[in-house]
Coordinates of C-alpha atoms in Angstrom, one line a residue:
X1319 CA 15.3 -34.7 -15.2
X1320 CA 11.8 -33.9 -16.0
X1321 CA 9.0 -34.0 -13.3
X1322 CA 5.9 -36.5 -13.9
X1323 CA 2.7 -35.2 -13.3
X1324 CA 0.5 -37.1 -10.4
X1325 CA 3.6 -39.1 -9.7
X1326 CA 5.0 -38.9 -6.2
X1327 CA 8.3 -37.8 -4.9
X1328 CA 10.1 -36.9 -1.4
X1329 CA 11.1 -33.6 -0.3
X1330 CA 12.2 -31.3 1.7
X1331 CA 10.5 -27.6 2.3
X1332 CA 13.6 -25.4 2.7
X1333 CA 11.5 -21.7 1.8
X1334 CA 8.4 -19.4 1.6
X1335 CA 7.2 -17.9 -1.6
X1336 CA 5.7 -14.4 -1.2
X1337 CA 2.4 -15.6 -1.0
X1338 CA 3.4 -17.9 1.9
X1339 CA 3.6 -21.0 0.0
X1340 CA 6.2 -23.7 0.8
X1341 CA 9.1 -24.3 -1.7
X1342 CA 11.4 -27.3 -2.2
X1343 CA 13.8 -28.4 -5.2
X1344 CA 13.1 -32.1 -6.7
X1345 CA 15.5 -33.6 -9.5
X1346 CA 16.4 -29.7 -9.5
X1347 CA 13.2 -28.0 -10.4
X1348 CA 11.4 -25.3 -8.3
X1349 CA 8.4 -26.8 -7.1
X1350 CA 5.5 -25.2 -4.9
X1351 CA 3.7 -27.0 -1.9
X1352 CA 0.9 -24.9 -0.3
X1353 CA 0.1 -25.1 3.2
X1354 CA 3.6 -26.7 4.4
X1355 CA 6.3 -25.2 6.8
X1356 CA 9.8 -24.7 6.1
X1357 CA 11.6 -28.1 7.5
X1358 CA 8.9 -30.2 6.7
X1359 CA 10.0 -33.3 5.0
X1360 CA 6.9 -34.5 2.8
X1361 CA 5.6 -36.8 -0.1
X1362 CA 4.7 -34.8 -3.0
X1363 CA 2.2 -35.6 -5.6
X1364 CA 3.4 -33.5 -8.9
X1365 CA -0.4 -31.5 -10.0
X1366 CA 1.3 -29.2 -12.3
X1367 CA 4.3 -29.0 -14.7
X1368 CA 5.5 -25.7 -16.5
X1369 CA 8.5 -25.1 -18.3
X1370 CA 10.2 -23.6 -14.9
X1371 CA 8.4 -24.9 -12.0
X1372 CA 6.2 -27.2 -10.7
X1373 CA 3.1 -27.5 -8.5
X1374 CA 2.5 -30.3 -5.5
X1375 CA 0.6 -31.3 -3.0
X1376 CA 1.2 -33.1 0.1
X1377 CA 0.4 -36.7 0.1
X1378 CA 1.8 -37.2 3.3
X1379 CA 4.0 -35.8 6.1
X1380 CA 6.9 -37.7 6.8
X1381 CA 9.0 -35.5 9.1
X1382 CA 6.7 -32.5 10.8
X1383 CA 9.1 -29.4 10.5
X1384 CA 9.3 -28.2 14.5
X1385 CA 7.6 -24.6 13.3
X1386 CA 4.1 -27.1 12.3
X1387 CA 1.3 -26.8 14.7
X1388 CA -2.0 -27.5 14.6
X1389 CA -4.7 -24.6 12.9
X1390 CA -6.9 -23.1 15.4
X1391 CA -9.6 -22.6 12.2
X1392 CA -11.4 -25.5 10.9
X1393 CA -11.6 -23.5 7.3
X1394 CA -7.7 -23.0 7.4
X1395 CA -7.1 -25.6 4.4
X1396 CA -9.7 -24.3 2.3
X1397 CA -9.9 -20.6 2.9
X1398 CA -7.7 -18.0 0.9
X1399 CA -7.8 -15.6 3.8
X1400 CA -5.4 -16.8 5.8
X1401 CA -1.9 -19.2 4.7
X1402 CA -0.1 -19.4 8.1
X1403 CA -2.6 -20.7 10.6
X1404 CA 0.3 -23.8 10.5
X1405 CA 2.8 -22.2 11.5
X1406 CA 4.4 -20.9 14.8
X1407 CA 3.7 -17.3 14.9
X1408 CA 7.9 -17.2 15.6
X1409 CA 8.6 -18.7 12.2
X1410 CA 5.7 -16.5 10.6
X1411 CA 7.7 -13.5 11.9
X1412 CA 10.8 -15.0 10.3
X1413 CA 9.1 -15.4 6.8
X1414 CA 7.6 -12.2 6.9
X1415 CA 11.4 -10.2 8.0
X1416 CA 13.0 -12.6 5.1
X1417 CA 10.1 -11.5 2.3
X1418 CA 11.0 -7.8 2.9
X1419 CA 14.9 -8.3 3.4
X1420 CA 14.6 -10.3 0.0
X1421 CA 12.5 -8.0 -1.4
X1422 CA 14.7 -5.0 -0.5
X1423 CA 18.6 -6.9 -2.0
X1424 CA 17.2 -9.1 -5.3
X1425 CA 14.7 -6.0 -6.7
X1426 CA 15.9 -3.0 -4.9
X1427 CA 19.4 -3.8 -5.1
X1428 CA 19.6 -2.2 -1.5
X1429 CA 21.3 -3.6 1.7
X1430 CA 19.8 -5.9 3.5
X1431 CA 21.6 -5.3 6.6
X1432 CA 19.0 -1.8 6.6
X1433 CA 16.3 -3.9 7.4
X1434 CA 16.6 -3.1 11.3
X1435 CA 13.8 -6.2 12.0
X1436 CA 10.0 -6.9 12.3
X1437 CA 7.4 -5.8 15.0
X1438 CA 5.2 -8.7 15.9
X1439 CA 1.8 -8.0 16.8
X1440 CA 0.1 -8.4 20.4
X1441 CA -2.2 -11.1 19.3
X1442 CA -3.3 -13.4 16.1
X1443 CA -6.8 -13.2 16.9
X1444 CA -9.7 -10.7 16.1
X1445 CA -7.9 -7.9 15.2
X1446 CA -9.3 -6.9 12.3
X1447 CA -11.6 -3.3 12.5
X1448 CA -13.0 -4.6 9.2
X1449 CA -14.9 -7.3 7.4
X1450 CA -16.4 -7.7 3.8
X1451 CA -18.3 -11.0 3.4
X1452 CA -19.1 -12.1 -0.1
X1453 CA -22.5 -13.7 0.1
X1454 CA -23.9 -16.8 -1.8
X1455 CA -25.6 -20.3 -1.5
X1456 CA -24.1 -23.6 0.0
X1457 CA -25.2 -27.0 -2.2
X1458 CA -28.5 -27.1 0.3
X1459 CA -29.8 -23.1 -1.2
X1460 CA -28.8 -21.9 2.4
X1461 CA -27.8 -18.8 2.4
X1462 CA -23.6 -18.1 3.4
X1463 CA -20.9 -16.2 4.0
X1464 CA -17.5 -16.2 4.1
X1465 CA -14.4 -16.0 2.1
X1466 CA -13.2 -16.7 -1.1
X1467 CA -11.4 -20.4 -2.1
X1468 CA -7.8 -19.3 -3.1
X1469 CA -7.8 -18.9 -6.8
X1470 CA -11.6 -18.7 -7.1
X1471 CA -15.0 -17.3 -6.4
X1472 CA -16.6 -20.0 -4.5
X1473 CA -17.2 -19.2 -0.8
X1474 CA -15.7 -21.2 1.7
X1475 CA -18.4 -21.0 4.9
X1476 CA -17.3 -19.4 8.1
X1477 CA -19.1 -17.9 10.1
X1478 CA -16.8 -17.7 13.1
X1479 CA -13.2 -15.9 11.7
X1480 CA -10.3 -15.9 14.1
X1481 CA -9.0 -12.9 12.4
X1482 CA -12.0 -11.3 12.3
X1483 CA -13.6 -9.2 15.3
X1484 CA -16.8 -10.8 17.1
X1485 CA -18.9 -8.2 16.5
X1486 CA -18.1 -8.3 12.8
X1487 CA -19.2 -12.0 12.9
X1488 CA -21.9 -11.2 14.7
X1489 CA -23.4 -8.7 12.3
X1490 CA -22.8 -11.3 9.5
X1491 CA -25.0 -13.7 10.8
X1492 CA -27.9 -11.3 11.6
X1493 CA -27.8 -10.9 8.0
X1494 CA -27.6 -14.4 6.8
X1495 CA -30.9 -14.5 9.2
X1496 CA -33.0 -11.9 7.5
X1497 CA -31.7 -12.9 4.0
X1498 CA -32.9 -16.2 4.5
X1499 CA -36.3 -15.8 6.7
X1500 CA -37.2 -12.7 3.5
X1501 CA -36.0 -14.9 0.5
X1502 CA -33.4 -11.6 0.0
X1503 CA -31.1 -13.7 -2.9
X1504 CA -27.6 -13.2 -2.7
X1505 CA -25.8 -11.7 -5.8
X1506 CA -25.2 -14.5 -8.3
X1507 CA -21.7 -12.9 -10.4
X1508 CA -22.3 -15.5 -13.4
X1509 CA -26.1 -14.6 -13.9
X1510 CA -25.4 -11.2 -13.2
X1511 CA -29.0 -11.3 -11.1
X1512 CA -29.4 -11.6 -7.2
X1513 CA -29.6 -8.9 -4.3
X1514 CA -26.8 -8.7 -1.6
X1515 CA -23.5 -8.7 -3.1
X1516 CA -21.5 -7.8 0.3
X1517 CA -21.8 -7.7 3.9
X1518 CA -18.9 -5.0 5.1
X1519 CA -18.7 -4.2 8.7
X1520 CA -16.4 -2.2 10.4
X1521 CA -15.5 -1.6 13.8
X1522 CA -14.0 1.2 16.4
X1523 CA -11.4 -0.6 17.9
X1524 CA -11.4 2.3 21.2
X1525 CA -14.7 3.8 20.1
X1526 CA -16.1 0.5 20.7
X1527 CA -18.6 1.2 17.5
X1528 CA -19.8 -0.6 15.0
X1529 CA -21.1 -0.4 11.4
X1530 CA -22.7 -1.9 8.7
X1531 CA -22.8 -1.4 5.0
X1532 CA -24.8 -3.5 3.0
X1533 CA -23.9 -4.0 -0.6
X1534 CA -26.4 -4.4 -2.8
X1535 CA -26.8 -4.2 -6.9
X1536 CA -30.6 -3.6 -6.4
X1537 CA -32.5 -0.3 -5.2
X1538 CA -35.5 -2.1 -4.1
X1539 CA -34.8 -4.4 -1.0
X1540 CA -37.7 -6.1 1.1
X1541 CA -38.0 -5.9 4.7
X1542 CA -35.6 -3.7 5.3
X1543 CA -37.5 -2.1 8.4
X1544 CA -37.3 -5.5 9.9
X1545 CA -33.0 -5.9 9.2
X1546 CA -32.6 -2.6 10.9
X1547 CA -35.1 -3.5 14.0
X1548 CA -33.2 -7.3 14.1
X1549 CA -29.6 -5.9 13.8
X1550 CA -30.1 -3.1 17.1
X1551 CA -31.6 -5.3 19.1
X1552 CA -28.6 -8.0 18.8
X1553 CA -25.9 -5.7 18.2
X1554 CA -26.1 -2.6 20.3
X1555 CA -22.7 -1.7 19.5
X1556 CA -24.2 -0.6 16.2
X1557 CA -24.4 3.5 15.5
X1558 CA -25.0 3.1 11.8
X1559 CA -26.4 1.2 9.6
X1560 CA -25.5 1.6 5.6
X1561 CA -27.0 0.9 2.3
X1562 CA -24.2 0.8 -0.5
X1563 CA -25.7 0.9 -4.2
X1564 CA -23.4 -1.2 -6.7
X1565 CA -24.4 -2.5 -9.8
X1566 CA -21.0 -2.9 -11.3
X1567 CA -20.1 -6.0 -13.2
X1568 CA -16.9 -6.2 -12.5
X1569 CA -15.1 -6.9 -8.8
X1570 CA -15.2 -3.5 -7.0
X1571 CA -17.0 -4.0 -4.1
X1572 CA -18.5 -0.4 -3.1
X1573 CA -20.8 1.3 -5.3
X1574 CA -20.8 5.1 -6.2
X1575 CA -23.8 5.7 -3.6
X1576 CA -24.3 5.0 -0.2
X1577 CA -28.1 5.7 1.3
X1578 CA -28.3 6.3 5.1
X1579 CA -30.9 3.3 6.5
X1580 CA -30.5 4.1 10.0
X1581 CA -28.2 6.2 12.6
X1582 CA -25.0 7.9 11.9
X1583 CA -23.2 7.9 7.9
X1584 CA -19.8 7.9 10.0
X1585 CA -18.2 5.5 12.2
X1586 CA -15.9 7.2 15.1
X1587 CA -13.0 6.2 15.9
X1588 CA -9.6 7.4 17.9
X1589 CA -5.9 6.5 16.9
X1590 CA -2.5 8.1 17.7
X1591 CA -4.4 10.9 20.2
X1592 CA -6.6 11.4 17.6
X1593 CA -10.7 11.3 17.0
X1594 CA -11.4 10.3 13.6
X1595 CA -14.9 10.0 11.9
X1596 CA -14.6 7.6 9.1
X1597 CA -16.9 7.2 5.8
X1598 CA -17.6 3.6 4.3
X1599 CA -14.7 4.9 1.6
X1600 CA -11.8 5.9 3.9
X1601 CA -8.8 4.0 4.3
X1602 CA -8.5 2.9 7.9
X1603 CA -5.4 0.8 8.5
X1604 CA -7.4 -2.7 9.9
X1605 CA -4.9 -3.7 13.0
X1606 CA -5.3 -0.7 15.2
X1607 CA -2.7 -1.9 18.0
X1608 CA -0.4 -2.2 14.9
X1609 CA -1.0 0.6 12.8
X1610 CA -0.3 3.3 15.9
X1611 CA 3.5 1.5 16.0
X1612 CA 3.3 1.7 12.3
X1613 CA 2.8 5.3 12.3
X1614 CA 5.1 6.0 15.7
X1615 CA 8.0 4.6 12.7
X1616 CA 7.3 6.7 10.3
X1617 CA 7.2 9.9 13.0
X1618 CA 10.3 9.0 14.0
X1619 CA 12.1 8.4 10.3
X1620 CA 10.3 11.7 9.3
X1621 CA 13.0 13.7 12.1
X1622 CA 10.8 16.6 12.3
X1623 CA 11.6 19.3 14.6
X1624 CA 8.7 21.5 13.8
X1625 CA 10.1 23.8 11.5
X1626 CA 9.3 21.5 8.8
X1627 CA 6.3 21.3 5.8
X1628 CA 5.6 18.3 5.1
X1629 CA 3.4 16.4 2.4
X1630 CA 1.4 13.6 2.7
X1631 CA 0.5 12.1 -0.4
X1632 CA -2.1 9.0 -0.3
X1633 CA -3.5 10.7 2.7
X1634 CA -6.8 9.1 3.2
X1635 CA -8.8 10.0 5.8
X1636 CA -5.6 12.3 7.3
X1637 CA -4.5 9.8 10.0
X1638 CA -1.2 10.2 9.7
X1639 CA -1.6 13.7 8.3
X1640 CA -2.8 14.4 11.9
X1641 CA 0.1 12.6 13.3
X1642 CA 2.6 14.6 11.3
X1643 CA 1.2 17.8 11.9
X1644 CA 2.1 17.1 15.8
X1645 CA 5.5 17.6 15.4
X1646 CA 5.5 20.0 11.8
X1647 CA 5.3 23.4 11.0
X1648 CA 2.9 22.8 8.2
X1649 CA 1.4 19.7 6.6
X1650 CA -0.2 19.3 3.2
X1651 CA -2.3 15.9 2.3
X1652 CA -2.8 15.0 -0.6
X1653 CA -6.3 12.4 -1.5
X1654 CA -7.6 11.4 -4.8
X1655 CA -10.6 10.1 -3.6
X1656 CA -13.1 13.3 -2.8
X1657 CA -15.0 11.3 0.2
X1658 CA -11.8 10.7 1.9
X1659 CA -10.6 14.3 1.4
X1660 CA -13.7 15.5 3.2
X1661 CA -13.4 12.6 5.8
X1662 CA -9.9 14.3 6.3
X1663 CA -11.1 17.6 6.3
X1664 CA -13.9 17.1 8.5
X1665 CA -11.0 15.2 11.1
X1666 CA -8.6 18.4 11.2
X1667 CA -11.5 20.6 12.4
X1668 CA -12.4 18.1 14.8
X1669 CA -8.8 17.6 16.6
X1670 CA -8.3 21.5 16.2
X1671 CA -5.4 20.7 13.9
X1672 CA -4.7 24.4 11.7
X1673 CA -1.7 23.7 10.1
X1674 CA -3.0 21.1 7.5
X1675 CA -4.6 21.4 4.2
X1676 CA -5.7 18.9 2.1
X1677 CA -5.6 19.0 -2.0
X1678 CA -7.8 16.9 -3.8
X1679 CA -5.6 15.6 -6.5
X1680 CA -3.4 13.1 -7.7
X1681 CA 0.3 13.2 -7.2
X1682 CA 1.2 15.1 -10.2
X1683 CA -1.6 17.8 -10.0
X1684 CA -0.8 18.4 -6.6
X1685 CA 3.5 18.9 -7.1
X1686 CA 2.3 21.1 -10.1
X1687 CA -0.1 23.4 -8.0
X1688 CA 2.2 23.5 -4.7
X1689 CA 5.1 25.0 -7.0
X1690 CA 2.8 27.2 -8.9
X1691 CA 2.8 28.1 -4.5
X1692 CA 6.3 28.4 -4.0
X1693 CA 5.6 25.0 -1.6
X1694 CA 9.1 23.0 -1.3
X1695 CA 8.4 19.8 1.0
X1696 CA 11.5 19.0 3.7
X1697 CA 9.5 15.7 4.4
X1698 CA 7.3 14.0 1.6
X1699 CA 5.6 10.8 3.5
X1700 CA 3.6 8.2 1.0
X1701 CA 1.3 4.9 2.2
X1702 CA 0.4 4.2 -1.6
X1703 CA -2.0 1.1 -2.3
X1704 CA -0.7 -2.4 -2.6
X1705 CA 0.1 -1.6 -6.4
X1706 CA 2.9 0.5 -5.0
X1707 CA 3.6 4.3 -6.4
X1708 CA 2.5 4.9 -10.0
X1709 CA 4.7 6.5 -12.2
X1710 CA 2.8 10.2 -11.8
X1711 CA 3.6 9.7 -8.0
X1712 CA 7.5 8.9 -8.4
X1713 CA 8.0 11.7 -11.0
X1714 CA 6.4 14.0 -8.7
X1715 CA 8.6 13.4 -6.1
X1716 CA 11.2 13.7 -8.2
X1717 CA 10.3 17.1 -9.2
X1718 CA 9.9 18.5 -5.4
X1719 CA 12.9 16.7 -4.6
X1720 CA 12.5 16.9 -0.7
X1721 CA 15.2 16.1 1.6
X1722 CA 13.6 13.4 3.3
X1723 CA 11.0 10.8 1.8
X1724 CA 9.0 8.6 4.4
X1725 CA 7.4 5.7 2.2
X1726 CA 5.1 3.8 4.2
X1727 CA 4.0 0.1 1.9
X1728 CA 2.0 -2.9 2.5
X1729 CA 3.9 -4.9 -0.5
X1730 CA 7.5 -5.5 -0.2
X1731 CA 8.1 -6.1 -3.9
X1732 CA 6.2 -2.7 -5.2
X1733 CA 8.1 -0.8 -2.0
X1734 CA 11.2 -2.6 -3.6
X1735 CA 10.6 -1.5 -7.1
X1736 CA 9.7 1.9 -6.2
X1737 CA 12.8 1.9 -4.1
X1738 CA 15.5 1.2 -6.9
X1739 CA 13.3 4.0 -8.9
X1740 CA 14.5 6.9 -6.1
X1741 CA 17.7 5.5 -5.4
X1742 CA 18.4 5.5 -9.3
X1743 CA 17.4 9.1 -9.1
X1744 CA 19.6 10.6 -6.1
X1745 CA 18.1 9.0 -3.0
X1746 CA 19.7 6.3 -0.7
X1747 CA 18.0 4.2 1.7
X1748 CA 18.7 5.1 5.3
X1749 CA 17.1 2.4 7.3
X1750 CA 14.0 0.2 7.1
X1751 CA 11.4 -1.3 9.6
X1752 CA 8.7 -4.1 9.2
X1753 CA 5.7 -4.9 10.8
X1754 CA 3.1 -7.3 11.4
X1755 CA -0.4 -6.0 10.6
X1756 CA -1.6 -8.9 9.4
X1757 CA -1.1 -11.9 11.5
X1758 CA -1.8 -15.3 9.5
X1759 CA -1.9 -13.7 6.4
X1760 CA 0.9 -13.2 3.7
X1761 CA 0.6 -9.0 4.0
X1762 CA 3.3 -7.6 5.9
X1763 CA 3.7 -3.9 6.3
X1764 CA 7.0 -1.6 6.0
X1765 CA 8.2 1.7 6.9
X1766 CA 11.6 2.7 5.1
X1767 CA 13.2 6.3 5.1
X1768 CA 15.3 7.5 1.7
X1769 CA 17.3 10.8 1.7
X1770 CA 18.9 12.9 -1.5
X1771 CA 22.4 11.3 -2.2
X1772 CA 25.0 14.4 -1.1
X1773 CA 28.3 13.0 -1.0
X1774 CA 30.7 14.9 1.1
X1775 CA 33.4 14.9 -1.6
X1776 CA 31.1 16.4 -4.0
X1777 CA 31.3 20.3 -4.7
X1778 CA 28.8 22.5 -5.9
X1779 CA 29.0 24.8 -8.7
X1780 CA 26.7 27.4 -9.4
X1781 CA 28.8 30.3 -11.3
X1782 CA 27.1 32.6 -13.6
X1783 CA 28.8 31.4 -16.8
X1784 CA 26.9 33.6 -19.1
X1785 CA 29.6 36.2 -19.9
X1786 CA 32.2 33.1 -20.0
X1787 CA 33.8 32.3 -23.4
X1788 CA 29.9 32.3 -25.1
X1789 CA 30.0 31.7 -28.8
X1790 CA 27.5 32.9 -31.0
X1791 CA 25.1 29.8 -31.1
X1792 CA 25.5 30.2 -27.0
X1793 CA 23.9 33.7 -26.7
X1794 CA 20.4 32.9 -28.0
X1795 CA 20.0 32.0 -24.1
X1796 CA 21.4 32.9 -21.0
X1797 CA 21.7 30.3 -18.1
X1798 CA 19.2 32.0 -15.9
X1799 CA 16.7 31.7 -19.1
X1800 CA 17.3 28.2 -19.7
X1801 CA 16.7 27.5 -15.8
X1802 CA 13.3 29.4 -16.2
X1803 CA 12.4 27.4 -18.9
X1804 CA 13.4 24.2 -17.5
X1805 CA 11.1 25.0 -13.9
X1806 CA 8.4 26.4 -15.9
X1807 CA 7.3 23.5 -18.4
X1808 CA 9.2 20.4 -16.4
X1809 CA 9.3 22.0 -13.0
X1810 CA 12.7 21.0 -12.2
X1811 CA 15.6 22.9 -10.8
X1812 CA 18.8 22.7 -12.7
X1813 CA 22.4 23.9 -12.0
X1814 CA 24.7 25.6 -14.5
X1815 CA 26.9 22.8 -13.6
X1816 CA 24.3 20.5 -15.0
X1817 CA 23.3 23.1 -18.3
X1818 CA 27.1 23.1 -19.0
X1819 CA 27.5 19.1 -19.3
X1820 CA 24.6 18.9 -21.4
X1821 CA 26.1 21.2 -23.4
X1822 CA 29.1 19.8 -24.1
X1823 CA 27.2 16.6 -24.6
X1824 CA 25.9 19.1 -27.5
X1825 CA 29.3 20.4 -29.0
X1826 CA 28.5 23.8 -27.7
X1827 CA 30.9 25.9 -26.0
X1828 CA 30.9 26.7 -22.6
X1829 CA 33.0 28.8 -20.1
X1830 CA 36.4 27.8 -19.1
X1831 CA 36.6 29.7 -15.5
X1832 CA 35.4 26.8 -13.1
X1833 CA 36.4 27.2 -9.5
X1834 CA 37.4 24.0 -8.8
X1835 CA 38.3 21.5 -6.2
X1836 CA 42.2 21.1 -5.6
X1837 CA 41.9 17.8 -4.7
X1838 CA 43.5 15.4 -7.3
X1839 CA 40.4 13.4 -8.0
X1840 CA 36.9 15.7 -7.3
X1841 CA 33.9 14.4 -7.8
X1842 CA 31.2 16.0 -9.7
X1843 CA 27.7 15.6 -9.6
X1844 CA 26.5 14.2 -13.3
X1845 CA 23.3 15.5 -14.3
X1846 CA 20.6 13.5 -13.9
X1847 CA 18.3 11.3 -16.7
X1848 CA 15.1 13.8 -16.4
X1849 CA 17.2 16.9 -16.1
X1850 CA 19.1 16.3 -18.8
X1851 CA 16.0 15.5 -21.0
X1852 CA 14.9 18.9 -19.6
X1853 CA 17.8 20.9 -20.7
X1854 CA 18.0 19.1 -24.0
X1855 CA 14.6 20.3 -24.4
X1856 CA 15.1 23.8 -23.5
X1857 CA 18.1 24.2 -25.5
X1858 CA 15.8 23.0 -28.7
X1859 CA 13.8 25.5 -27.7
X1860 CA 16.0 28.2 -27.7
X1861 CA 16.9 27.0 -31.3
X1862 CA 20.7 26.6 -29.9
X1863 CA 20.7 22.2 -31.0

């Protein structure tokens, strides 16, 4: 039966989607409820009809599922910031455990039962190290800050956030002061015309400092001299105090330049033992508490004895490089971004850490110079963005092929996706952790470990089959030459085992004299996708298909 827009039905919420919103069945369809807990049983007005699913609203609440409670926020039903503030933190934890133990069996194809659980955080309140306000006008021309409506650009007002920190808050509204009191016009996006885009604060969590960056897509700025003098007065906690340049039309929210108004360009902070100083830039995991059990997971996954070299790839500012190198022999990180990459090198001399290096590069340009090195990785550990590893990333780590790979995500689905990739390619997942970072929001964070596939009824063969049986066609290359080939343009090591099956795959010839296994069913390794596209190539090469 088809569903009537605006028309009103009863339900029941049985499920979360991934963005926390509740999900029931009526007459059969899919239909999403925002803001409603699993076991709530609700009127539904019908706001959207697609060919699949539908869209509702609650009307009214009939049955309160026993995981409703009251939100602490005022803003909670018209912010996008936060979508649990409803909930019990309990049944957050359950939704969150269930979105990556979905994630993991209906995209990875994987085993749930991996999954070993979910690590709640000590609190739900103010533990964010970092804030960026948009800034506009409310309906009056006062000026405001806050977050975004869900699926929009207008700014829902707060100016106290419960997942915010104070100081952050407090900062904000200094701001909002000045702005207002020096007619400084926030940035208007549709006019393209206006003065302060963002307000971005961040915070030491154990340092106990603060900083500001103001984001502005003008050079000129009145009264600045007054901001700075308003700001250290009500905010001592302040060491430095930030001018971002961004004139971008599009959503990025820092600029290319960043002009030093007062104090320090570098916020300090300590995590895992360690001092870091951090640049507007850097990537700074926001839940500090959090993030050092975050990182304690992926230390222990990682199994290093300190024999090991390690790489780090999505390094950042080196926070868990430093980490690593604790326990390793040697560890490489690996940064795109240059700021960070001199944040990270700037961190290393400051901990007296000398066995880390850091490459500015991406993924691929960094596998291709480390085995122009003769660097093979035992551990490879990646905490890519939200958009998961890009397809540079997973071939290079399918080209250094190290033992271990410790892939630290902050979206289930891309960790997922990524996931099947590996596994596809010789890895298997070994175990899997969450955790909370992100109380009250949809984000959850996990830490999984994959190893190279090595069954123990699989043999290895690596004969010399040069002088085997070779027909004429065969001689143009030796096995050795093929494998040369094959490392130099694809950098990929390949067996003879593997050369020979793509050769029969080719009608050539190969030797006869395998040593094999005298069990009545051996398995043998088959050559991979990429290393058989390798081979194929090389044998082209070599004139011999």
């Amino acid at each position: 039966m088809e569903l009537v827009k605006n028309k009103i039905y009863r339900c029941q919420i049985t499920d979360y989607t991934s963005d926390g919103t509740g999900f029931a069945k009526i007459e059969g369809r899919a239909v999403f409820v925002p803001r409603t807990a699993v076991g709530d049983q609700c009127d539904v007005r019908i706001v959207k009809v697609t060919k699949n699913v539908a869209f509702g609203r609650v009307e009214r609440l009939v049955v309160p599922s026993a995981a409703r409670i009251a939100p602490a926020c005022p803003a909670a039903d018209k912010c996008g910031g936060c979508c649990y503030q409803h909930i019990t933190y309990a049944e957050e934890l359950r939704a969150k455990e269930k979105k990556v133990r979905d994630a993991l069996t209906r995209i990875g194809g994987q085993d749930g039962a991996k999954l070993r659980g979910i690590t709640g955080a000590p609190t739900t309140e103010h533990y964010r190290n970092k804030a960026q306000y948009p800034v506009g006008r409310d309906k009056d021309g006062r000026i405001v800050t806050g977050f975004y409506r869900p699926r929009s650009h207008d700014i829902v007002p707060v100016e106290r956030c419960l997942i915010q920190s104070e100081k952050a808050d407090r900062i904000a509204a200094v701001v909002r002061g000045w702005m207002q009191d020096y007619d400084v016009p926030p940035y208007d996006y549709a006019a393209k015309r206006g003065a302060v885009r963002h307000i971005y604060v961040r915070v030491g969590e154990k340092s106990g400092e603060s900083q500001l960056t103001l984001i502005a897509a003008t050079h000129k700025m009145p009264a600045l001299d007054e901001l700075i003098r308003r700001l250290r007065e009500q905010e001592p906690s302040l060491t430095g105090i930030l001018l971002n340049h961004n004139q971008r039309g599009d959503n990025v929210i820092l600029g290319d330049r960043t002009d030093v108004l007062w104090g320090e360009p570098m916020l300090e902070d300590r995590l895992c033992g360690h001092s870091f100083l951090l640049s507007p830039e850097a990537f700074y995991q926001v839940n500090h508490a959090q993030a050092e059990k975050l990182y304690a997971c992926a230390l222990d996954f990682a199994g290093l004895t300190g024999q090991e070299t390690v790489i780090d790839l999505y390094c950042g500012a080196g926070t868990i490089t430093l980490a690593l190198a604790e326990q390793a022999k040697q560890v490489i990180g690996v940064e795109i971004v240059p700021e960070a990459v001199e944040n990270a090198k700037r961190n290393a001399l400051r901990n007296d850490m000398t066995n880390v290096e850091f490459l500015c590069a991406d993924a691929g340009q960094a596998a291709r110079q480390l085995a122009q090195r003769g660097v093979a990785p035992d551990v490879l550990v990646v905490d890519p963005p939200r958009k998961g590893l890009d397809e540079t990333a997973r071939d290079a780590i399918l080209k250094m092929l190290p033992p271990r790979v410790v892939y630290v995500s902050c979206d289930p689905a891309t960790l997922a996706r990524d996931i099947a990739e590996l596994c596809g390619a010789g890895y298997a997942l070994e175990r899997a952790q969450a955790f909370d970072l992100f109380p009250r929001t949809n984000h959850v964070e996990t830490v999984v470990l994959l190893s190279q596939q090595k069954p123990d009824d699989t043999i290895e063969i690596d004969l010399d089959l040069d002088e085997l049986d070779a027909t004429t066609a065969e001689t143009k290359a030796t096995y050795e030459e093929i494998k040369a080939y094959v490392w130099d343009k694809h950098h990929l090591k390949v067996s003879s085992l593997y050369i020979s099956q793509v050769k029969r795959k080719c009608g050539l010839e190969v030797g006869q004299n395998y040593n094999l296994s005298k069990s009545e069913n051996p398995k043998v390794p088959k050559c991979p996708p990429e290393k058989e596209a390798a081979i194929m190539d090389a044998l082209k090469h070599f004139q011999m298909i």
